[in-house]
mmCIF file of N, CA and C in Angstrom:
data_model
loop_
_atom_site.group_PDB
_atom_site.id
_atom_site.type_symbol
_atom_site.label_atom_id
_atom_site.label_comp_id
_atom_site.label_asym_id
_atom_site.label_seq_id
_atom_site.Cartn_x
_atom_site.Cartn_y
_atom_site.Cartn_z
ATOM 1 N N UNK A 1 -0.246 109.006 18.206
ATOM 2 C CA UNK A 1 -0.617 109.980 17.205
ATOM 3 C C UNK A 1 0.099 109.666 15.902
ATOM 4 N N UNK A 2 -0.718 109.712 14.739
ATOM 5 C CA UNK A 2 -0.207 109.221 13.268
ATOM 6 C C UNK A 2 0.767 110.536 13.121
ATOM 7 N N UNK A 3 2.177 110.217 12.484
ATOM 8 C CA UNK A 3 2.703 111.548 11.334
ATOM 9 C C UNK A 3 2.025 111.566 10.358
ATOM 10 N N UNK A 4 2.420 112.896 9.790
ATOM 11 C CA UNK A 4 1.664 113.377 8.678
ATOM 12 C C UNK A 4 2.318 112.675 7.175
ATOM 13 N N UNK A 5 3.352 111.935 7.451
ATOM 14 C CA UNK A 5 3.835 111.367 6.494
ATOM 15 C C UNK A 5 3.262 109.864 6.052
ATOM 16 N N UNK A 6 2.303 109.474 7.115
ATOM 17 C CA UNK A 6 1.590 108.141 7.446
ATOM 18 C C UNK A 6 0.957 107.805 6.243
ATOM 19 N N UNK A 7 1.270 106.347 5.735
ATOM 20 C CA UNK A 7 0.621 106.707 4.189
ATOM 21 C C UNK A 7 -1.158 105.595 4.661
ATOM 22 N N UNK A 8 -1.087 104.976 6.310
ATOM 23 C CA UNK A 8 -1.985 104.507 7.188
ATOM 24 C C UNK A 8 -3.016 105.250 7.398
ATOM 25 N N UNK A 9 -4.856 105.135 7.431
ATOM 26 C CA UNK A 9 -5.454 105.386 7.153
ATOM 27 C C UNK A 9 -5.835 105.498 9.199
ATOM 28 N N UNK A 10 -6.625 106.800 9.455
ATOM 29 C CA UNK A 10 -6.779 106.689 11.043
ATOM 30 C C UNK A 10 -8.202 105.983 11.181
ATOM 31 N N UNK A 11 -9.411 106.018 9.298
ATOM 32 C CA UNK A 11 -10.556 105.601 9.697
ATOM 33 C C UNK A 11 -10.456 104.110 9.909
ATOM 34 N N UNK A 12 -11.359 104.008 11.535
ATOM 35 C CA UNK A 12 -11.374 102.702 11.726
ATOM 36 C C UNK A 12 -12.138 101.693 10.627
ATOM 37 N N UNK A 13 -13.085 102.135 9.604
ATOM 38 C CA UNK A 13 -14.258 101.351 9.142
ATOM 39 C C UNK A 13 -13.151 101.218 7.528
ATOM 40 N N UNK A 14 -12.571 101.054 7.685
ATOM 41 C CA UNK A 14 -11.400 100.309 6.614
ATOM 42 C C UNK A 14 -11.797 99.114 6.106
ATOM 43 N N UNK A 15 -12.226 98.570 5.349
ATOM 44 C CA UNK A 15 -12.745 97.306 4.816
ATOM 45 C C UNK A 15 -11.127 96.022 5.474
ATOM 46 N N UNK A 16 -12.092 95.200 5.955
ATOM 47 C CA UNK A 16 -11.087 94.213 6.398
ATOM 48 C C UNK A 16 -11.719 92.994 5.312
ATOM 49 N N UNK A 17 -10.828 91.955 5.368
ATOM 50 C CA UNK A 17 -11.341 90.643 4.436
ATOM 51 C C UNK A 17 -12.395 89.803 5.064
ATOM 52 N N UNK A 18 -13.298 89.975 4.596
ATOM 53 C CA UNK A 18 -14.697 89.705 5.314
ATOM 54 C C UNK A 18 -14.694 87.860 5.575
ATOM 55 N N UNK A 19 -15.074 87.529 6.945
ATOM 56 C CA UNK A 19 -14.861 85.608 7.205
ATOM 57 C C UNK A 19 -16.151 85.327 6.498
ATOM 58 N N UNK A 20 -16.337 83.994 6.183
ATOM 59 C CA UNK A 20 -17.113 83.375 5.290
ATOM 60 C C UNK A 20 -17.570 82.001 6.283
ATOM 61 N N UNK A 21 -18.789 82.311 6.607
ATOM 62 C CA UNK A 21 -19.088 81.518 8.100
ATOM 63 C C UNK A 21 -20.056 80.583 6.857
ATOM 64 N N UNK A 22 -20.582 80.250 6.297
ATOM 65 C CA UNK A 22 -21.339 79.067 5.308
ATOM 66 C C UNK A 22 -20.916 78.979 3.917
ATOM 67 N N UNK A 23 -21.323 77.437 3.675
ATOM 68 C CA UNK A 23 -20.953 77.219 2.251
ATOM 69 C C UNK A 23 -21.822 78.399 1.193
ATOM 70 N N UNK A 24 -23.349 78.141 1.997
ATOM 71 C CA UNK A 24 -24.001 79.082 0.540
ATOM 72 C C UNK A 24 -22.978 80.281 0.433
ATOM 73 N N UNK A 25 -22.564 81.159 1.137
ATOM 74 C CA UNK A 25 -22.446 82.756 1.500
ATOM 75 C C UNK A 25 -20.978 82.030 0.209
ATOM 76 N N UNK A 26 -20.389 81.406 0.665
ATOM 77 C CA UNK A 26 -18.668 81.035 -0.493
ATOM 78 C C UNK A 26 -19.727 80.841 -1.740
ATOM 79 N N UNK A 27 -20.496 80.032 -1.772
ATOM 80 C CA UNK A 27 -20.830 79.575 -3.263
ATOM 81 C C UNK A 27 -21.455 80.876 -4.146
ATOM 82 N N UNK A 28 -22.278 81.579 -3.718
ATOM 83 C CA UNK A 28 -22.929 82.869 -3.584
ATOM 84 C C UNK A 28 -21.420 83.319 -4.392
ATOM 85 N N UNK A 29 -20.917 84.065 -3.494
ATOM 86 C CA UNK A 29 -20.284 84.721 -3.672
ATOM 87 C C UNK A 29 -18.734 84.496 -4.706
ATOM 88 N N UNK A 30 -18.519 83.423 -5.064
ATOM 89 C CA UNK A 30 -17.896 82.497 -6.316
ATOM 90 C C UNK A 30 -18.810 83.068 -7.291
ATOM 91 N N UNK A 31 -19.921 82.628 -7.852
ATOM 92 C CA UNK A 31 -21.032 83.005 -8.650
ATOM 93 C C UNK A 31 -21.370 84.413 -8.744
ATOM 94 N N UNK A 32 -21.344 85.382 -7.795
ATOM 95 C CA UNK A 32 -21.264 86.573 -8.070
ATOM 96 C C UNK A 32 -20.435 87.744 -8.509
ATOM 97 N N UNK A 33 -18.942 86.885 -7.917
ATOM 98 C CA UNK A 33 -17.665 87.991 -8.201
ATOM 99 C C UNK A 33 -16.952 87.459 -9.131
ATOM 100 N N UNK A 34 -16.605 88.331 -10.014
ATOM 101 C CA UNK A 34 -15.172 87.903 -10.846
ATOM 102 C C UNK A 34 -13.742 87.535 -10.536
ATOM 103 N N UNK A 35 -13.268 88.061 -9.170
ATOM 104 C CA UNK A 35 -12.454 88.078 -8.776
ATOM 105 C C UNK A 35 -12.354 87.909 -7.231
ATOM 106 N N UNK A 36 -11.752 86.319 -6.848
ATOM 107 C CA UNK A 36 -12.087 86.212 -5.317
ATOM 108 C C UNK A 36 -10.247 85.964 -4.889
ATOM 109 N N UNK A 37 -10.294 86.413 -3.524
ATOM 110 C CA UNK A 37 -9.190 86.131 -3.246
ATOM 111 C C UNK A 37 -8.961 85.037 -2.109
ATOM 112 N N UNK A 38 -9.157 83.701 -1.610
ATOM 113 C CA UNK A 38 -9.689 83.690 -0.359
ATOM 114 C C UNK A 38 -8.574 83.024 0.442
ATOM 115 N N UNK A 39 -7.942 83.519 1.620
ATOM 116 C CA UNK A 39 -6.997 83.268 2.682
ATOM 117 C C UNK A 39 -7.852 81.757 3.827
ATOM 118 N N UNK A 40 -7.504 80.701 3.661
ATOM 119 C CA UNK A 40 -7.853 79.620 4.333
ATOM 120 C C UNK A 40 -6.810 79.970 5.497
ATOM 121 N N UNK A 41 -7.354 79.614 6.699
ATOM 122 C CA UNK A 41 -6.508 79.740 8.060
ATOM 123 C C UNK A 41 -7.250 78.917 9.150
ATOM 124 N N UNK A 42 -6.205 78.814 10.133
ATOM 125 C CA UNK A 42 -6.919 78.147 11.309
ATOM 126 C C UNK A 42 -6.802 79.463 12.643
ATOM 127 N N UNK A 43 -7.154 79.416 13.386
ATOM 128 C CA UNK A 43 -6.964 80.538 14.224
ATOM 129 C C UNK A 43 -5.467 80.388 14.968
ATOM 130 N N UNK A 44 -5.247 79.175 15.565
ATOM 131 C CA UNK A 44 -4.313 78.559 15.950
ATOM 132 C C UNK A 44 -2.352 78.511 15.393
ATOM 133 N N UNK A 45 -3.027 79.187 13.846
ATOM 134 C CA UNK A 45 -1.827 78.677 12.837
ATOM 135 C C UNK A 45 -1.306 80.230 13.457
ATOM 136 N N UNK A 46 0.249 80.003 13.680
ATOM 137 C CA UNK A 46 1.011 81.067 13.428
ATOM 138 C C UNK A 46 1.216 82.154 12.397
ATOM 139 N N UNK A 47 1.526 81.345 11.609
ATOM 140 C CA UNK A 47 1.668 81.836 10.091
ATOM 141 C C UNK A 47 0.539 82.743 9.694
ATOM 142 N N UNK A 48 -0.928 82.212 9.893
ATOM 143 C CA UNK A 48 -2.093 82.984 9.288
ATOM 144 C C UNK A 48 -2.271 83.983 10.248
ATOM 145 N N UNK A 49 -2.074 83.975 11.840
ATOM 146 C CA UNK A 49 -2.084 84.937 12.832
ATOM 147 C C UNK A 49 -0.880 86.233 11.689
ATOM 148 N N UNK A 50 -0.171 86.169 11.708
ATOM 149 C CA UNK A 50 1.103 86.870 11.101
ATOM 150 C C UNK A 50 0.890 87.544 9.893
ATOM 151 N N UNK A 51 0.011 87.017 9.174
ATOM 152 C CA UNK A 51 -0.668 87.432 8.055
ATOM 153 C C UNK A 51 -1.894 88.220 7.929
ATOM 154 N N UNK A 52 -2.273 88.378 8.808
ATOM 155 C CA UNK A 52 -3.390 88.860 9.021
ATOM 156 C C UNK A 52 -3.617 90.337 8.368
ATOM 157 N N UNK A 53 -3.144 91.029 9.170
ATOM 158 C CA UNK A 53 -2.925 92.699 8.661
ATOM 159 C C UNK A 53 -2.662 92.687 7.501
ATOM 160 N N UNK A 54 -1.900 91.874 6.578
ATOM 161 C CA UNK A 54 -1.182 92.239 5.538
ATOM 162 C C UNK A 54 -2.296 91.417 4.508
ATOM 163 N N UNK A 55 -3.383 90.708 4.713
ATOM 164 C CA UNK A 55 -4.843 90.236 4.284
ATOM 165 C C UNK A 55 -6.032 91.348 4.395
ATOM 166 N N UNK A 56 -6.079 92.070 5.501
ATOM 167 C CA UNK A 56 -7.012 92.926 5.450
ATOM 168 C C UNK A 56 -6.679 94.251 4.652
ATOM 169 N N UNK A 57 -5.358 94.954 4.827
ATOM 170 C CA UNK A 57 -4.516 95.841 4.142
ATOM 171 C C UNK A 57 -5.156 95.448 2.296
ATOM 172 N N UNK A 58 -4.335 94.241 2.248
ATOM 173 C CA UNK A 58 -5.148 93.868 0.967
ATOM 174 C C UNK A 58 -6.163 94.720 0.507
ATOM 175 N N UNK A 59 -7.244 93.732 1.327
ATOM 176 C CA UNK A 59 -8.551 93.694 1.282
ATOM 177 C C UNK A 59 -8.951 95.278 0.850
ATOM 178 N N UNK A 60 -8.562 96.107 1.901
ATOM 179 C CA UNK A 60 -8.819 97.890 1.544
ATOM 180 C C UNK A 60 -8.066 97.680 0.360
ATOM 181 N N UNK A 61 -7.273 97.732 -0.776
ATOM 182 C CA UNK A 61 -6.944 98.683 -1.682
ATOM 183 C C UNK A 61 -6.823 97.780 -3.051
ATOM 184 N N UNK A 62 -7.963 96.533 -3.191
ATOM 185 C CA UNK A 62 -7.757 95.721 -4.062
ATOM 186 C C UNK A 62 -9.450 96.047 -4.562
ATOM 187 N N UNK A 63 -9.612 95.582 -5.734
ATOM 188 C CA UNK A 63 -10.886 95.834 -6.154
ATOM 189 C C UNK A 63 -11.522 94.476 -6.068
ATOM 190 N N UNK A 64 -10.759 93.322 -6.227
ATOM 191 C CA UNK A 64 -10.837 92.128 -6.063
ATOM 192 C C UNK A 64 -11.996 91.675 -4.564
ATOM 193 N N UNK A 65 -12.625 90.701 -4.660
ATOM 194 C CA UNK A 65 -13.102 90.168 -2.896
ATOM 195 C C UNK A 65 -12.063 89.265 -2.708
ATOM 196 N N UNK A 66 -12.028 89.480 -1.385
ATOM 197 C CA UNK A 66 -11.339 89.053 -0.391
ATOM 198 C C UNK A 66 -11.518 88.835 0.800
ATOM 199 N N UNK A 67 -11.391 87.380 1.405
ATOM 200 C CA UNK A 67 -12.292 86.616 2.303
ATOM 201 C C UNK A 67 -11.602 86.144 2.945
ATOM 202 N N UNK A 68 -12.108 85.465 4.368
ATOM 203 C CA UNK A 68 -11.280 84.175 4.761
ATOM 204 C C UNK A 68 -12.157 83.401 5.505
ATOM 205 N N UNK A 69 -11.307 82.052 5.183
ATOM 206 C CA UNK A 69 -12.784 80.980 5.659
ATOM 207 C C UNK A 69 -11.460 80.057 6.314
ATOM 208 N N UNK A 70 -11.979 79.991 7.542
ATOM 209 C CA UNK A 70 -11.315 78.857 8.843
ATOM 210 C C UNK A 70 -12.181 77.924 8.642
ATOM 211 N N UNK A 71 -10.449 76.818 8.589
ATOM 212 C CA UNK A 71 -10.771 75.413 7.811
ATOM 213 C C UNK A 71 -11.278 74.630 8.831
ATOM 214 N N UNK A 72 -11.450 75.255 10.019
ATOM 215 C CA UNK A 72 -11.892 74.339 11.358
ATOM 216 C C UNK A 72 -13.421 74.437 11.254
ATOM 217 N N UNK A 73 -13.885 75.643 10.525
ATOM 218 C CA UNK A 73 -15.141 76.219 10.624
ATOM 219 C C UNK A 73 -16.190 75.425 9.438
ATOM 220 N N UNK A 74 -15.175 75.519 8.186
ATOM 221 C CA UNK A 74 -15.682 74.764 7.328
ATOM 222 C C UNK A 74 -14.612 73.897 6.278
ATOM 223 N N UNK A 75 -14.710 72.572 7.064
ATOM 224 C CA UNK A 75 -13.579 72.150 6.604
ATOM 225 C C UNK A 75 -14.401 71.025 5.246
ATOM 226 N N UNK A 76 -15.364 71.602 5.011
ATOM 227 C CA UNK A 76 -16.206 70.305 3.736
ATOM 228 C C UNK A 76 -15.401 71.419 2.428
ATOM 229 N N UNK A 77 -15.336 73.277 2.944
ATOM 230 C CA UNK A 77 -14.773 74.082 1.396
ATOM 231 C C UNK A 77 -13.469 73.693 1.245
ATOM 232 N N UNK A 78 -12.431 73.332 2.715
ATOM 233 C CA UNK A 78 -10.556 73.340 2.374
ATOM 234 C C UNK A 78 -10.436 71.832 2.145
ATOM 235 N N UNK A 79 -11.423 71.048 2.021
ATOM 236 C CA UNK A 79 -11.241 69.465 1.672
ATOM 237 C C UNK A 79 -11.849 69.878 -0.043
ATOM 238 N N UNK A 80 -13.040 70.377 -0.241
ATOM 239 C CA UNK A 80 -12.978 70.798 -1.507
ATOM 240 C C UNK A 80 -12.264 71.293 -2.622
ATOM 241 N N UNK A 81 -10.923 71.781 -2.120
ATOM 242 C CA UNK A 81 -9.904 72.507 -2.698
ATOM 243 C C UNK A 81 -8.565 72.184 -2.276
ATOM 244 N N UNK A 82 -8.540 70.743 -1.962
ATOM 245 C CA UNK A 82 -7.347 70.184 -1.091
ATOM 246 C C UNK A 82 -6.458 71.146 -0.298
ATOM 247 N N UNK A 83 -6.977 71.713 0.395
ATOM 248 C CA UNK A 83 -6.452 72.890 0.977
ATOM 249 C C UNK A 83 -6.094 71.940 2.486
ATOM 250 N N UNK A 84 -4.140 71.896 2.552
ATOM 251 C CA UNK A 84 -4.161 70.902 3.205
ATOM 252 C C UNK A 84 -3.006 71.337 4.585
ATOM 253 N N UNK A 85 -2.592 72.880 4.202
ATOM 254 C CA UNK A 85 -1.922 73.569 4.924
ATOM 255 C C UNK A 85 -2.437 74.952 5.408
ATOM 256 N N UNK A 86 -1.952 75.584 6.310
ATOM 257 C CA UNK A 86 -2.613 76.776 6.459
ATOM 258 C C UNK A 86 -1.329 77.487 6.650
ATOM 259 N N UNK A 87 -1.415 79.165 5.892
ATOM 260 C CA UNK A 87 -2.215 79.351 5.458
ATOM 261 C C UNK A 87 -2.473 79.242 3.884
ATOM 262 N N UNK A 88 -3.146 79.079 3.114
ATOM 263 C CA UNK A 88 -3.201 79.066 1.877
ATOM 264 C C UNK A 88 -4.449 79.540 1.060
ATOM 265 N N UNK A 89 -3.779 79.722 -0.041
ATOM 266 C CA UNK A 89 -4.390 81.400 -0.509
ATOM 267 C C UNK A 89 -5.293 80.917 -2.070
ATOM 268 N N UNK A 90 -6.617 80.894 -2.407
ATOM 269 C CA UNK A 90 -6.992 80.517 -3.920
ATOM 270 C C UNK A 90 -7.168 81.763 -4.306
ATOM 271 N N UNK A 91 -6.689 82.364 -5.286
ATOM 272 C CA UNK A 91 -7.211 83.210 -6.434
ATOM 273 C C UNK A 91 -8.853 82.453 -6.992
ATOM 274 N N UNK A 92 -9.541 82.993 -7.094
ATOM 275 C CA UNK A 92 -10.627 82.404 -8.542
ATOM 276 C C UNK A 92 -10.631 83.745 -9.279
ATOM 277 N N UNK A 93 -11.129 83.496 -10.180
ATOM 278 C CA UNK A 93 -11.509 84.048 -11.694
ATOM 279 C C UNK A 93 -12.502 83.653 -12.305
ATOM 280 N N UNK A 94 -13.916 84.331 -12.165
ATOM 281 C CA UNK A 94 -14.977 83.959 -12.724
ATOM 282 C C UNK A 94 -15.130 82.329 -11.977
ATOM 283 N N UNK A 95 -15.215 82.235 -10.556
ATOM 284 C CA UNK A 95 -16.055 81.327 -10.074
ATOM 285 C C UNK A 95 -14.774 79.776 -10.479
ATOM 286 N N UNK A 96 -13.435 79.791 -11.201
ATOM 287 C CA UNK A 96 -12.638 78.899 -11.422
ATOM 288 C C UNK A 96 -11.314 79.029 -10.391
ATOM 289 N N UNK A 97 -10.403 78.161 -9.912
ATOM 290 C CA UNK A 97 -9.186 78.682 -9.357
ATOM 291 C C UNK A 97 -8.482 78.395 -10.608
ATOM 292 N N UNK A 98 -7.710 79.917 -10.047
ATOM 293 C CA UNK A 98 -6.377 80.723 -11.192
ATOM 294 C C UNK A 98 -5.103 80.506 -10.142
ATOM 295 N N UNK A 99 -5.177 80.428 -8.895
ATOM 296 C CA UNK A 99 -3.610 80.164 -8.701
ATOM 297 C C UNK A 99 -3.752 80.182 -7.281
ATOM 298 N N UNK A 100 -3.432 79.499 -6.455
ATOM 299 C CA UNK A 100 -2.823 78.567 -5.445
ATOM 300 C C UNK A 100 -1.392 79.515 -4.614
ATOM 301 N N UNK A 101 -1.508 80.038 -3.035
ATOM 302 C CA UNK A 101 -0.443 79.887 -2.896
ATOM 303 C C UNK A 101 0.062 79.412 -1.492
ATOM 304 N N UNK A 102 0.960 78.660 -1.006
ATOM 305 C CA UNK A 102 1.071 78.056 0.461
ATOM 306 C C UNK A 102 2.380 79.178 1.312
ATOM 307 N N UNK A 103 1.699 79.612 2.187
ATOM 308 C CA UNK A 103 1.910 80.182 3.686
ATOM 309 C C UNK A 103 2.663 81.331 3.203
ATOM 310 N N UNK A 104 3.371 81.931 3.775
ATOM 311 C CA UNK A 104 3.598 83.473 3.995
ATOM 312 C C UNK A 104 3.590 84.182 3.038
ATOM 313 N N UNK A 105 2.731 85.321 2.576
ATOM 314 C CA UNK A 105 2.773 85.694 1.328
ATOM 315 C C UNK A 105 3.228 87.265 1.191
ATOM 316 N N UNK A 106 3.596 87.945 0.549
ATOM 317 C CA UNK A 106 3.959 88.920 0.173
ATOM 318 C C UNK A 106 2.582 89.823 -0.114
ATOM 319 N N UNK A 107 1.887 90.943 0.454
ATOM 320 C CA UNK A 107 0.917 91.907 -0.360
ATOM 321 C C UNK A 107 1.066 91.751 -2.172
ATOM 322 N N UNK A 108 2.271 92.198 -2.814
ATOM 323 C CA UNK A 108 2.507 92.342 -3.989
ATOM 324 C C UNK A 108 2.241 90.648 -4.592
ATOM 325 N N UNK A 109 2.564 89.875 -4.185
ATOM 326 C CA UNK A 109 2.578 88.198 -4.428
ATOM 327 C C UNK A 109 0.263 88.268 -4.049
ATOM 328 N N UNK A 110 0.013 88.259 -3.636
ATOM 329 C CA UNK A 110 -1.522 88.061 -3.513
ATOM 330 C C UNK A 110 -2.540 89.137 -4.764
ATOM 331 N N UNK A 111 -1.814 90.227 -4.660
ATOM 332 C CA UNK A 111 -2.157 91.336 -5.957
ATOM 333 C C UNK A 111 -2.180 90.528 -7.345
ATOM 334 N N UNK A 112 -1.097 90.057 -7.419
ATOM 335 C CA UNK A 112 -0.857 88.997 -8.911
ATOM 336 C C UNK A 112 -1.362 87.927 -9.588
ATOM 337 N N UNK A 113 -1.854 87.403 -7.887
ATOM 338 C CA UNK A 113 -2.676 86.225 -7.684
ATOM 339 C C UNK A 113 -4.038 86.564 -8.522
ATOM 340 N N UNK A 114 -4.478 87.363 -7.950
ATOM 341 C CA UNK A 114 -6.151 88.266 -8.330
ATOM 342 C C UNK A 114 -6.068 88.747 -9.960
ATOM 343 N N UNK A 115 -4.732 89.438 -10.187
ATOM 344 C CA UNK A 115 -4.746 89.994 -11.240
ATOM 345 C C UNK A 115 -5.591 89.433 -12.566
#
């Protein structure tokens, strides 16, 4: 049972960071948003397992999109973006990358990213 001090939300339908299973759906969606955030991971990686919650958390309270695309899944987008560790994080801005970041990240550190 949540306290009433819980600043945690009990609805399950909470926007999580939506996976990005094809190139069109990434390219699409580069071209459509101003502001992308996207978390590259492998399922396998520790680090991105660990990160997880604190990616979807994101995801609810950012106005920004926010995605994640497994580099096992599509590894033609993390060779596109020398994306050569997991996990690692591109900001874009109008369809360009604005900033780059490698493995454990801070909520407040990914906010800045987008900004």
């Amino acid at each position: 049972m949540m306290s009433e001090n819980s600043t945690r939300t009990t609805d399950d339908t909470a926007p999580e960071a939506e996976h990005i299973d094809s190139v069109d759906v990434f390219e699409r969606l580069l071209a459509e948003e101003k502001r992308v955030l996207v978390d590259f991971y492998a399922e396998w990686c520790g680090p991105c397992n660990i990160m997880a919650p604190t990616v979807d958390e994101f995801a609810a309270e950012t106005g920004a999109e926010v995605v994640k695309i497994d580099v096992e899944e599509l590894p033609e987008i993390a060779t596109r973006y020398d994306v050569k560790s997991v996990p690692t994080f591109i900001a874009f801005r109008s369809g360009e990358v604005a900033e780059r970041l490698i493995g454990l990240q801070e909520k407040a550190t990914l906010a800045e990213a987008v900004e």
